[in-house]
Amino acid sequence: MLIEDLLNVNIPVQTLQSDWFDSAHFDVLRIDTIHPVISGNKLFKLKYYLIDTLEKDYKTIATFGGAYSNHLVATACAAHLSGLQSIGIVRGEQPEQLSPTLIEAMNYGMQLEFVPRAAYMHKQSIIDQFAKDDCYWINEGGYGLPGAKGAATIVANINNSKYTHIIAACGTGTMLAGLVQAANNGQHVIGVCVLKGYESISTSIKTLLPASSRNKSFEVFHQFHFGGYAKHPAELLQFMNDLWYRENLPTDIVYTAKLLFACKILAAEGYFPPNSSVLIIHSGGLQGNRSLTKSDLPFL
Ligand SMILES: *Cc1c(COP(=O)(O)O)cnc(C)c1O
């Protein structure tokens, strides 16, 4: 299966050089490099859903997302590669001009269905409305046990035992739940929440942990969202440019720039004890920068 081939690659690891990060050793796991469209964590999260879909002989995958959802386009692409049809339930009325994300999803053959915001909240009635017997539904953002199980395989091919900390951005928390599952005893897993005021994310993460992982420690920081989801004030763009010039590391405005910023601040605050070795998960999402131009971000 093509998806597994895509995931069975050696993911490059980039060591950060900057004196910003002096207090600890930082390696970046560049899963953004595995595929130009379904880059980063989305494909890992979809892996077991796809396997389940094919095993149960469904012909169509359906899921939910906003007009800029990385998950939606990743699902479209993954379905296409697996020979499946796909349906995307998009939050909000159909706009005159489709976002680049939605155009890309359509180009992978995804059938888009626009649902007004109020109705979009009621997922079950949408499922009933669009229900076809051969349709396999995946939660918004890939949230769920199979999603976490897939995310756990992100660190499967690297020697992760040398790291004292693993840190990643979180939206639904599915990836973080997978990383907690994959962590060794004593390894501390840290989430940087990119949504404003999503304090209950820790509970959503715990819900996705099997009994064997329930006592593993993890922590989520809530002060690095820069005003909320996809908000990108000038200070964040400046940081992204600095990071590009110093480290040759491209980041995205929604997730990974905020993650790297958090690393810088936490390091400066002495959060990481001496001799810490930190694995930063570059979860992808670079296509989320498409609303910006080269004058904002030179690496576009
Ligand atoms: C979707 C996404 C995340 C968040 O993953 P969750 O499992 O929803 O927490 C993080 N980084 C990138 C680049 C993403 O696209």
PDB file of C-alpha atoms and ligand atoms in Angstrom:
ATOM      1  CA  MET A   1       0.000   0.000   0.000  1.00  0.00           C
ATOM      2  CA  LEU A   2       1.316   3.388  -0.996  1.00  0.00           C
ATOM      3  CA  ILE A   3       0.531   5.078   2.308  1.00  0.00           C
ATOM      4  CA  GLU A   4       2.726   2.701   4.243  1.00  0.00           C
ATOM      5  CA  ASP A   5       5.542   3.217   1.750  1.00  0.00           C
ATOM      6  CA  LEU A   6       5.274   6.933   2.351  1.00  0.00           C
ATOM      7  CA  LEU A   7       5.475   6.439   6.102  1.00  0.00           C
ATOM      8  CA  ASN A   8       8.315   3.956   5.974  1.00  0.00           C
ATOM      9  CA  VAL A   9      10.971   6.508   5.180  1.00  0.00           C
ATOM     10  CA  ASN A  10      13.859   7.657   7.259  1.00  0.00           C
ATOM     11  CA  ILE A  11      12.798  10.992   8.590  1.00  0.00           C
ATOM     12  CA  PRO A  12      15.636  13.541   8.691  1.00  0.00           C
ATOM     13  CA  VAL A  13      16.691  14.985  12.025  1.00  0.00           C
ATOM     14  CA  GLN A  14      18.081  18.528  12.129  1.00  0.00           C
ATOM     15  CA  THR A  15      20.092  19.760  15.109  1.00  0.00           C
ATOM     16  CA  LEU A  16      19.517  23.391  16.044  1.00  0.00           C
ATOM     17  CA  GLN A  17      22.641  25.557  16.226  1.00  0.00           C
ATOM     18  CA  SER A  18      21.319  28.836  17.508  1.00  0.00           C
ATOM     19  CA  ASP A  19      22.503  30.263  20.826  1.00  0.00           C
ATOM     20  CA  TRP A  20      18.796  30.919  21.474  1.00  0.00           C
ATOM     21  CA  PHE A  21      18.573  27.314  22.435  1.00  0.00           C
ATOM     22  CA  ASP A  22      21.784  27.171  24.451  1.00  0.00           C
ATOM     23  CA  SER A  23      20.422  25.590  27.579  1.00  0.00           C
ATOM     24  CA  ALA A  24      19.684  22.228  25.977  1.00  0.00           C
ATOM     25  CA  HIS A  25      20.347  20.150  22.872  1.00  0.00           C
ATOM     26  CA  PHE A  26      17.478  20.437  20.365  1.00  0.00           C
ATOM     27  CA  ASP A  27      16.852  18.094  17.448  1.00  0.00           C
ATOM     28  CA  VAL A  28      13.998  18.721  15.011  1.00  0.00           C
ATOM     29  CA  LEU A  29      12.298  15.690  13.501  1.00  0.00           C
ATOM     30  CA  ARG A  30      11.441  16.915  10.015  1.00  0.00           C
ATOM     31  CA  ILE A  31       8.266  15.018   9.209  1.00  0.00           C
ATOM     32  CA  ASP A  32       7.318  18.035   7.130  1.00  0.00           C
ATOM     33  CA  THR A  33       9.633  16.571   4.481  1.00  0.00           C
ATOM     34  CA  ILE A  34       7.785  13.310   3.815  1.00  0.00           C
ATOM     35  CA  HIS A  35       5.256  14.634   1.307  1.00  0.00           C
ATOM     36  CA  PRO A  36       4.518  18.062  -0.179  1.00  0.00           C
ATOM     37  CA  VAL A  37       0.768  17.929   0.444  1.00  0.00           C
ATOM     38  CA  ILE A  38       0.018  15.442   3.184  1.00  0.00           C
ATOM     39  CA  SER A  39       3.059  16.645   4.991  1.00  0.00           C
ATOM     40  CA  GLY A  40       3.715  15.971   8.591  1.00  0.00           C
ATOM     41  CA  ASN A  41       1.507  14.353  11.126  1.00  0.00           C
ATOM     42  CA  LYS A  42      -1.715  14.068   9.118  1.00  0.00           C
ATOM     43  CA  LEU A  43      -0.747  10.991   7.189  1.00  0.00           C
ATOM     44  CA  PHE A  44       0.444   9.230  10.338  1.00  0.00           C
ATOM     45  CA  LYS A  45      -2.868  10.008  12.002  1.00  0.00           C
ATOM     46  CA  LEU A  46      -4.779   8.658   8.991  1.00  0.00           C
ATOM     47  CA  LYS A  47      -2.810   5.428   8.696  1.00  0.00           C
ATOM     48  CA  TYR A  48      -4.980   3.145  10.852  1.00  0.00           C
ATOM     49  CA  TYR A  49      -8.211   4.716   9.643  1.00  0.00           C
ATOM     50  CA  LEU A  50      -7.172   3.875   6.095  1.00  0.00           C
ATOM     51  CA  ILE A  51      -6.191   0.341   6.987  1.00  0.00           C
ATOM     52  CA  ASP A  52      -9.544  -0.110   8.732  1.00  0.00           C
ATOM     53  CA  THR A  53     -11.420   1.355   5.746  1.00  0.00           C
ATOM     54  CA  LEU A  54      -9.738  -1.022   3.316  1.00  0.00           C
ATOM     55  CA  GLU A  55     -10.075  -4.055   5.586  1.00  0.00           C
ATOM     56  CA  LYS A  56     -13.779  -3.427   6.068  1.00  0.00           C
ATOM     57  CA  ASP A  57     -14.118  -2.863   2.342  1.00  0.00           C
ATOM     58  CA  TYR A  58     -15.561   0.639   2.453  1.00  0.00           C
ATOM     59  CA  LYS A  59     -15.245   2.544  -0.807  1.00  0.00           C
ATOM     60  CA  THR A  60     -15.509   6.094   0.502  1.00  0.00           C
ATOM     61  CA  ILE A  61     -13.913   8.057   3.333  1.00  0.00           C
ATOM     62  CA  ALA A  62     -15.746  11.073   4.724  1.00  0.00           C
ATOM     63  CA  THR A  63     -14.535  13.635   7.208  1.00  0.00           C
ATOM     64  CA  PHE A  64     -14.955  17.202   8.458  1.00  0.00           C
ATOM     65  CA  GLY A  65     -12.908  20.379   8.423  1.00  0.00           C
ATOM     66  CA  GLY A  66     -12.667  24.115   7.876  1.00  0.00           C
ATOM     67  CA  ALA A  67     -11.680  25.779   4.603  1.00  0.00           C
ATOM     68  CA  TYR A  68      -7.995  25.732   5.608  1.00  0.00           C
ATOM     69  CA  SER A  69      -7.940  22.290   7.176  1.00  0.00           C
ATOM     70  CA  ASN A  70      -4.715  20.333   6.623  1.00  0.00           C
ATOM     71  CA  HIS A  71      -6.636  17.247   7.660  1.00  0.00           C
ATOM     72  CA  LEU A  72      -9.179  17.656   4.879  1.00  0.00           C
ATOM     73  CA  VAL A  73      -6.647  17.863   2.075  1.00  0.00           C
ATOM     74  CA  ALA A  74      -4.554  15.079   3.607  1.00  0.00           C
ATOM     75  CA  THR A  75      -7.625  12.852   3.682  1.00  0.00           C
ATOM     76  CA  ALA A  76      -8.396  13.685   0.051  1.00  0.00           C
ATOM     77  CA  CYS A  77      -4.854  12.859  -1.013  1.00  0.00           C
ATOM     78  CA  ALA A  78      -4.603   9.703   1.083  1.00  0.00           C
ATOM     79  CA  ALA A  79      -7.952   8.447  -0.238  1.00  0.00           C
ATOM     80  CA  HIS A  80      -6.819   9.149  -3.778  1.00  0.00           C
ATOM     81  CA  LEU A  81      -3.578   7.198  -3.250  1.00  0.00           C
ATOM     82  CA  SER A  82      -5.552   4.302  -1.743  1.00  0.00           C
ATOM     83  CA  GLY A  83      -8.087   4.116  -4.555  1.00  0.00           C
ATOM     84  CA  LEU A  84     -10.946   5.370  -2.362  1.00  0.00           C
ATOM     85  CA  GLN A  85     -13.537   8.080  -2.920  1.00  0.00           C
ATOM     86  CA  SER A  86     -13.660  10.929  -0.421  1.00  0.00           C
ATOM     87  CA  ILE A  87     -16.226  13.374   0.892  1.00  0.00           C
ATOM     88  CA  GLY A  88     -15.280  16.521   2.800  1.00  0.00           C
ATOM     89  CA  ILE A  89     -17.871  18.226   4.983  1.00  0.00           C
ATOM     90  CA  VAL A  90     -16.705  21.840   5.064  1.00  0.00           C
ATOM     91  CA  ARG A  91     -17.648  24.220   7.858  1.00  0.00           C
ATOM     92  CA  GLY A  92     -19.553  27.296   6.618  1.00  0.00           C
ATOM     93  CA  GLU A  93     -21.373  28.424   3.479  1.00  0.00           C
ATOM     94  CA  GLN A  94     -19.693  27.891   0.128  1.00  0.00           C
ATOM     95  CA  PRO A  95     -17.556  30.978  -0.562  1.00  0.00           C
ATOM     96  CA  GLU A  96     -17.302  32.546  -4.006  1.00  0.00           C
ATOM     97  CA  GLN A  97     -13.608  31.870  -4.065  1.00  0.00           C
ATOM     98  CA  LEU A  98     -12.474  28.497  -2.718  1.00  0.00           C
ATOM     99  CA  SER A  99      -9.370  28.444  -0.532  1.00  0.00           C
ATOM    100  CA  PRO A 100      -6.212  26.858  -1.989  1.00  0.00           C
ATOM    101  CA  THR A 101      -6.692  24.007   0.497  1.00  0.00           C
ATOM    102  CA  LEU A 102     -10.177  23.229  -0.797  1.00  0.00           C
ATOM    103  CA  ILE A 103      -9.080  23.489  -4.422  1.00  0.00           C
ATOM    104  CA  GLU A 104      -6.313  21.021  -3.684  1.00  0.00           C
ATOM    105  CA  ALA A 105      -8.754  18.661  -1.961  1.00  0.00           C
ATOM    106  CA  MET A 106     -11.048  18.872  -4.994  1.00  0.00           C
ATOM    107  CA  ASN A 107      -8.151  18.159  -7.301  1.00  0.00           C
ATOM    108  CA  TYR A 108      -7.670  14.905  -5.400  1.00  0.00           C
ATOM    109  CA  GLY A 109     -11.272  14.072  -6.214  1.00  0.00           C
ATOM    110  CA  MET A 110     -12.844  15.024  -2.914  1.00  0.00           C
ATOM    111  CA  GLN A 111     -16.534  15.823  -3.068  1.00  0.00           C
ATOM    112  CA  LEU A 112     -17.031  18.980  -0.989  1.00  0.00           C
ATOM    113  CA  GLU A 113     -20.251  19.596   0.928  1.00  0.00           C
ATOM    114  CA  PHE A 114     -20.641  22.973   2.606  1.00  0.00           C
ATOM    115  CA  VAL A 115     -22.593  23.025   5.839  1.00  0.00           C
ATOM    116  CA  PRO A 116     -23.543  26.279   7.631  1.00  0.00           C
ATOM    117  CA  ARG A 117     -21.789  26.788  10.949  1.00  0.00           C
ATOM    118  CA  ALA A 118     -24.816  26.152  13.167  1.00  0.00           C
ATOM    119  CA  ALA A 119     -25.652  22.860  11.439  1.00  0.00           C
ATOM    120  CA  TYR A 120     -21.972  21.868  11.335  1.00  0.00           C
ATOM    121  CA  MET A 121     -22.006  21.480  15.124  1.00  0.00           C
ATOM    122  CA  HIS A 122     -24.367  18.531  14.821  1.00  0.00           C
ATOM    123  CA  LYS A 123     -22.059  15.946  13.345  1.00  0.00           C
ATOM    124  CA  GLN A 124     -24.394  13.009  13.796  1.00  0.00           C
ATOM    125  CA  SER A 125     -27.219  14.575  11.812  1.00  0.00           C
ATOM    126  CA  ILE A 126     -24.743  15.394   9.032  1.00  0.00           C
ATOM    127  CA  ILE A 127     -23.607  11.785   9.043  1.00  0.00           C
ATOM    128  CA  ASP A 128     -27.236  10.643   8.851  1.00  0.00           C
ATOM    129  CA  GLN A 129     -27.925  13.078   6.034  1.00  0.00           C
ATOM    130  CA  PHE A 130     -24.970  12.021   3.893  1.00  0.00           C
ATOM    131  CA  ALA A 131     -24.961   8.423   5.028  1.00  0.00           C
ATOM    132  CA  LYS A 132     -24.178   5.949   2.381  1.00  0.00           C
ATOM    133  CA  ASP A 133     -23.591   2.364   3.367  1.00  0.00           C
ATOM    134  CA  ASP A 134     -20.119   2.352   1.946  1.00  0.00           C
ATOM    135  CA  CYS A 135     -18.934   5.481   3.744  1.00  0.00           C
ATOM    136  CA  TYR A 136     -16.299   5.383   6.504  1.00  0.00           C
ATOM    137  CA  TRP A 137     -16.410   8.472   8.755  1.00  0.00           C
ATOM    138  CA  ILE A 138     -13.382  10.022  10.413  1.00  0.00           C
ATOM    139  CA  ASN A 139     -13.653  12.690  13.109  1.00  0.00           C
ATOM    140  CA  GLU A 140     -12.617  16.256  12.468  1.00  0.00           C
ATOM    141  CA  GLY A 141      -8.824  16.515  12.724  1.00  0.00           C
ATOM    142  CA  GLY A 142      -8.533  12.719  12.825  1.00  0.00           C
ATOM    143  CA  TYR A 143      -9.252  12.771  16.551  1.00  0.00           C
ATOM    144  CA  GLY A 144      -9.640   9.250  17.932  1.00  0.00           C
ATOM    145  CA  LEU A 145      -7.831   6.131  19.087  1.00  0.00           C
ATOM    146  CA  PRO A 146      -6.708   5.018  15.592  1.00  0.00           C
ATOM    147  CA  GLY A 147      -5.394   8.550  15.008  1.00  0.00           C
ATOM    148  CA  ALA A 148      -3.302   8.437  18.169  1.00  0.00           C
ATOM    149  CA  LYS A 149      -2.076   4.942  17.389  1.00  0.00           C
ATOM    150  CA  GLY A 150      -0.879   6.172  13.994  1.00  0.00           C
ATOM    151  CA  ALA A 151       0.785   9.209  15.518  1.00  0.00           C
ATOM    152  CA  ALA A 152       2.669   6.944  17.911  1.00  0.00           C
ATOM    153  CA  THR A 153       4.543   5.590  14.886  1.00  0.00           C
ATOM    154  CA  ILE A 154       6.014   9.043  14.119  1.00  0.00           C
ATOM    155  CA  VAL A 155       8.948   8.275  16.379  1.00  0.00           C
ATOM    156  CA  ALA A 156       9.130   4.566  15.525  1.00  0.00           C
ATOM    157  CA  ASN A 157      12.081   4.845  13.151  1.00  0.00           C
ATOM    158  CA  ILE A 158      14.339   7.030  15.236  1.00  0.00           C
ATOM    159  CA  ASN A 159      16.463   6.369  18.267  1.00  0.00           C
ATOM    160  CA  ASN A 160      14.247   8.300  20.598  1.00  0.00           C
ATOM    161  CA  SER A 161      15.666   6.892  23.799  1.00  0.00           C
ATOM    162  CA  LYS A 162      18.377   9.543  23.830  1.00  0.00           C
ATOM    163  CA  TYR A 163      15.836  12.329  24.325  1.00  0.00           C
ATOM    164  CA  THR A 164      14.744  13.552  27.742  1.00  0.00           C
ATOM    165  CA  HIS A 165      11.867  15.577  26.277  1.00  0.00           C
ATOM    166  CA  ILE A 166       9.597  15.345  23.232  1.00  0.00           C
ATOM    167  CA  ILE A 167       7.701  18.489  22.324  1.00  0.00           C
ATOM    168  CA  ALA A 168       5.001  19.050  19.692  1.00  0.00           C
ATOM    169  CA  ALA A 169       2.222  21.452  18.747  1.00  0.00           C
ATOM    170  CA  CYS A 170      -1.349  20.419  19.439  1.00  0.00           C
ATOM    171  CA  GLY A 171      -4.738  21.191  17.960  1.00  0.00           C
ATOM    172  CA  THR A 172      -6.985  18.247  18.779  1.00  0.00           C
ATOM    173  CA  GLY A 173      -4.248  16.597  20.857  1.00  0.00           C
ATOM    174  CA  THR A 174      -4.388  13.355  18.871  1.00  0.00           C
ATOM    175  CA  MET A 175      -0.725  13.524  17.891  1.00  0.00           C
ATOM    176  CA  LEU A 176       0.337  14.290  21.448  1.00  0.00           C
ATOM    177  CA  ALA A 177      -1.613  11.282  22.723  1.00  0.00           C
ATOM    178  CA  GLY A 178       0.340   9.143  20.236  1.00  0.00           C
ATOM    179  CA  LEU A 179       3.643  10.615  21.344  1.00  0.00           C
ATOM    180  CA  VAL A 180       2.795   9.946  24.981  1.00  0.00           C
ATOM    181  CA  GLN A 181       2.017   6.336  24.055  1.00  0.00           C
ATOM    182  CA  ALA A 182       5.342   6.014  22.258  1.00  0.00           C
ATOM    183  CA  ALA A 183       7.391   7.691  24.996  1.00  0.00           C
ATOM    184  CA  ASN A 184       9.783   5.729  27.152  1.00  0.00           C
ATOM    185  CA  ASN A 185       9.474   5.801  30.896  1.00  0.00           C
ATOM    186  CA  GLY A 186      10.974   8.981  32.239  1.00  0.00           C
ATOM    187  CA  GLN A 187      10.667  10.819  28.945  1.00  0.00           C
ATOM    188  CA  HIS A 188       8.646  13.990  29.342  1.00  0.00           C
ATOM    189  CA  VAL A 189       6.169  14.829  26.576  1.00  0.00           C
ATOM    190  CA  ILE A 190       5.164  18.465  26.120  1.00  0.00           C
ATOM    191  CA  GLY A 191       2.338  19.925  24.056  1.00  0.00           C
ATOM    192  CA  VAL A 192       2.100  23.509  22.850  1.00  0.00           C
ATOM    193  CA  CYS A 193      -1.578  24.282  22.371  1.00  0.00           C
ATOM    194  CA  VAL A 194      -2.265  26.568  19.381  1.00  0.00           C
ATOM    195  CA  LEU A 195      -5.912  27.174  20.259  1.00  0.00           C
ATOM    196  CA  LYS A 196      -6.840  29.904  22.684  1.00  0.00           C
ATOM    197  CA  GLY A 197      -8.587  28.800  25.844  1.00  0.00           C
ATOM    198  CA  TYR A 198      -8.661  25.071  25.061  1.00  0.00           C
ATOM    199  CA  GLU A 199      -7.776  24.187  28.648  1.00  0.00           C
ATOM    200  CA  SER A 200      -9.662  20.896  28.493  1.00  0.00           C
ATOM    201  CA  ILE A 201      -7.296  19.510  25.845  1.00  0.00           C
ATOM    202  CA  SER A 202      -5.461  17.531  28.534  1.00  0.00           C
ATOM    203  CA  THR A 203      -8.655  15.587  29.182  1.00  0.00           C
ATOM    204  CA  SER A 204      -9.104  14.982  25.432  1.00  0.00           C
ATOM    205  CA  ILE A 205      -5.538  13.653  25.309  1.00  0.00           C
ATOM    206  CA  LYS A 206      -5.997  11.382  28.331  1.00  0.00           C
ATOM    207  CA  THR A 207      -9.124   9.926  26.729  1.00  0.00           C
ATOM    208  CA  LEU A 208      -6.919   8.636  23.900  1.00  0.00           C
ATOM    209  CA  LEU A 209      -4.384   6.896  26.136  1.00  0.00           C
ATOM    210  CA  PRO A 210      -4.568   3.133  26.599  1.00  0.00           C
ATOM    211  CA  ALA A 211      -4.440   1.905  30.198  1.00  0.00           C
ATOM    212  CA  SER A 212      -0.748   1.079  29.818  1.00  0.00           C
ATOM    213  CA  SER A 213       0.078   4.746  29.147  1.00  0.00           C
ATOM    214  CA  ARG A 214      -2.222   6.459  31.629  1.00  0.00           C
ATOM    215  CA  ASN A 215       0.471   7.093  34.204  1.00  0.00           C
ATOM    216  CA  LYS A 216       2.973   8.577  31.752  1.00  0.00           C
ATOM    217  CA  SER A 217       3.647  12.231  32.359  1.00  0.00           C
ATOM    218  CA  PHE A 218       2.781  14.923  29.884  1.00  0.00           C
ATOM    219  CA  GLU A 219       2.148  18.621  30.097  1.00  0.00           C
ATOM    220  CA  VAL A 220       0.443  21.168  27.823  1.00  0.00           C
ATOM    221  CA  PHE A 221       1.385  24.845  27.655  1.00  0.00           C
ATOM    222  CA  HIS A 222      -1.320  27.381  26.860  1.00  0.00           C
ATOM    223  CA  GLN A 223       0.546  30.695  26.622  1.00  0.00           C
ATOM    224  CA  PHE A 224       1.986  30.384  23.100  1.00  0.00           C
ATOM    225  CA  HIS A 225      -1.104  30.709  20.869  1.00  0.00           C
ATOM    226  CA  PHE A 226      -0.338  34.325  19.791  1.00  0.00           C
ATOM    227  CA  GLY A 227      -3.966  35.375  20.098  1.00  0.00           C
ATOM    228  CA  GLY A 228      -5.586  32.189  18.808  1.00  0.00           C
ATOM    229  CA  TYR A 229      -5.762  29.644  16.025  1.00  0.00           C
ATOM    230  CA  ALA A 230      -3.932  30.798  12.861  1.00  0.00           C
ATOM    231  CA  LYS A 231      -3.317  34.265  14.339  1.00  0.00           C
ATOM    232  CA  HIS A 232       0.093  35.437  13.186  1.00  0.00           C
ATOM    233  CA  PRO A 233       1.108  38.859  14.482  1.00  0.00           C
ATOM    234  CA  ALA A 234       4.231  40.566  13.125  1.00  0.00           C
ATOM    235  CA  GLU A 235       6.262  39.282  16.069  1.00  0.00           C
ATOM    236  CA  LEU A 236       5.596  35.699  15.011  1.00  0.00           C
ATOM    237  CA  LEU A 237       6.499  36.366  11.362  1.00  0.00           C
ATOM    238  CA  GLN A 238       9.714  38.053  12.511  1.00  0.00           C
ATOM    239  CA  PHE A 239      10.553  35.007  14.586  1.00  0.00           C
ATOM    240  CA  MET A 240       9.881  32.705  11.610  1.00  0.00           C
ATOM    241  CA  ASN A 241      12.224  34.750   9.444  1.00  0.00           C
ATOM    242  CA  ASP A 242      14.951  34.723  12.096  1.00  0.00           C
ATOM    243  CA  LEU A 243      14.572  30.980  12.394  1.00  0.00           C
ATOM    244  CA  TRP A 244      14.865  30.595   8.647  1.00  0.00           C
ATOM    245  CA  TYR A 245      18.040  32.683   8.428  1.00  0.00           C
ATOM    246  CA  ARG A 246      19.694  31.142  11.484  1.00  0.00           C
ATOM    247  CA  GLU A 247      18.672  27.521  11.066  1.00  0.00           C
ATOM    248  CA  ASN A 248      17.365  27.088   7.539  1.00  0.00           C
ATOM    249  CA  LEU A 249      14.198  25.804   9.147  1.00  0.00           C
ATOM    250  CA  PRO A 250      10.850  26.669   7.540  1.00  0.00           C
ATOM    251  CA  THR A 251       7.864  26.779   9.889  1.00  0.00           C
ATOM    252  CA  ASP A 252       4.135  27.398   9.467  1.00  0.00           C
ATOM    253  CA  ILE A 253       2.087  30.158  11.061  1.00  0.00           C
ATOM    254  CA  VAL A 254      -0.521  27.868  12.628  1.00  0.00           C
ATOM    255  CA  TYR A 255       1.469  25.207  14.448  1.00  0.00           C
ATOM    256  CA  THR A 256       5.201  24.860  14.151  1.00  0.00           C
ATOM    257  CA  ALA A 257       6.257  28.520  14.458  1.00  0.00           C
ATOM    258  CA  LYS A 258       4.426  28.675  17.777  1.00  0.00           C
ATOM    259  CA  LEU A 259       6.048  25.414  18.808  1.00  0.00           C
ATOM    260  CA  LEU A 260       9.562  26.660  18.047  1.00  0.00           C
ATOM    261  CA  PHE A 261       8.812  29.962  19.753  1.00  0.00           C
ATOM    262  CA  ALA A 262       7.736  28.049  22.846  1.00  0.00           C
ATOM    263  CA  CYS A 263      11.019  26.109  22.752  1.00  0.00           C
ATOM    264  CA  LYS A 264      12.989  29.327  22.655  1.00  0.00           C
ATOM    265  CA  ILE A 265      11.095  30.875  25.577  1.00  0.00           C
ATOM    266  CA  LEU A 266      11.118  27.716  27.680  1.00  0.00           C
ATOM    267  CA  ALA A 267      14.859  27.336  27.102  1.00  0.00           C
ATOM    268  CA  ALA A 268      15.455  30.969  28.076  1.00  0.00           C
ATOM    269  CA  GLU A 269      13.376  30.514  31.218  1.00  0.00           C
ATOM    270  CA  GLY A 270      15.499  27.546  32.274  1.00  0.00           C
ATOM    271  CA  TYR A 271      12.639  25.092  31.903  1.00  0.00           C
ATOM    272  CA  PHE A 272      14.934  22.376  30.553  1.00  0.00           C
ATOM    273  CA  PRO A 273      17.404  21.056  33.158  1.00  0.00           C
ATOM    274  CA  PRO A 274      21.123  21.000  32.213  1.00  0.00           C
ATOM    275  CA  ASN A 275      22.018  18.212  29.757  1.00  0.00           C
ATOM    276  CA  SER A 276      18.473  17.922  28.479  1.00  0.00           C
ATOM    277  CA  SER A 277      18.095  16.600  24.977  1.00  0.00           C
ATOM    278  CA  VAL A 278      14.881  17.681  23.335  1.00  0.00           C
ATOM    279  CA  LEU A 279      13.168  16.219  20.284  1.00  0.00           C
ATOM    280  CA  ILE A 280      10.995  18.803  18.524  1.00  0.00           C
ATOM    281  CA  ILE A 281       8.390  17.330  16.186  1.00  0.00           C
ATOM    282  CA  HIS A 282       8.144  19.411  13.008  1.00  0.00           C
ATOM    283  CA  SER A 283       4.641  18.250  12.217  1.00  0.00           C
ATOM    284  CA  GLY A 284       4.428  19.882   8.770  1.00  0.00           C
ATOM    285  CA  GLY A 285       1.652  22.280   7.800  1.00  0.00           C
ATOM    286  CA  LEU A 286       3.811  24.489   5.576  1.00  0.00           C
ATOM    287  CA  GLN A 287       1.013  24.704   3.018  1.00  0.00           C
ATOM    288  CA  GLY A 288      -0.843  26.701   5.682  1.00  0.00           C
ATOM    289  CA  ASN A 289       1.447  29.633   4.829  1.00  0.00           C
ATOM    290  CA  ARG A 290      -0.136  30.027   1.408  1.00  0.00           C
ATOM    291  CA  SER A 291      -2.181  33.041   2.494  1.00  0.00           C
ATOM    292  CA  LEU A 292       1.119  34.926   2.894  1.00  0.00           C
ATOM    293  CA  THR A 293       3.636  36.198   0.346  1.00  0.00           C
ATOM    294  CA  LYS A 294       7.370  36.119  -0.149  1.00  0.00           C
ATOM    295  CA  SER A 295       7.631  39.560   1.364  1.00  0.00           C
ATOM    296  CA  ASP A 296       6.202  38.160   4.605  1.00  0.00           C
ATOM    297  CA  LEU A 297       8.231  34.964   4.560  1.00  0.00           C
ATOM    298  CA  PRO A 298      11.282  34.701   2.276  1.00  0.00           C
ATOM    299  CA  PHE A 299      11.236  30.905   2.210  1.00  0.00           C
ATOM    300  CA  LEU A 300       7.871  30.707   0.454  1.00  0.00           C
TER     301      LEU A 300
HETATM  302  C1  LIG B   1      -3.004  19.136  12.461  1.00  0.00           C
HETATM  303  C2  LIG B   1      -1.663  19.591  12.852  1.00  0.00           C
HETATM  304  C3  LIG B   1      -1.218  19.573  14.192  1.00  0.00           C
HETATM  305  C4  LIG B   1      -2.117  19.203  15.331  1.00  0.00           C
HETATM  306  O1  LIG B   1      -2.330  17.830  15.456  1.00  0.00           O
HETATM  307  P1  LIG B   1      -3.402  17.305  16.496  1.00  0.00           P
HETATM  308  O2  LIG B   1      -3.250  15.848  16.431  1.00  0.00           O
HETATM  309  O3  LIG B   1      -4.750  17.755  16.013  1.00  0.00           O
HETATM  310  O4  LIG B   1      -3.124  17.889  17.825  1.00  0.00           O
HETATM  311  C5  LIG B   1       0.070  19.978  14.473  1.00  0.00           C
HETATM  312  N1  LIG B   1       0.889  20.400  13.485  1.00  0.00           N
HETATM  313  C6  LIG B   1       0.498  20.437  12.201  1.00  0.00           C
HETATM  314  C7  LIG B   1       1.441  20.950  11.182  1.00  0.00           C
HETATM  315  C8  LIG B   1      -0.780  20.053  11.832  1.00  0.00           C
HETATM  316  O5  LIG B   1      -1.160  20.128  10.545  1.00  0.00           O
END
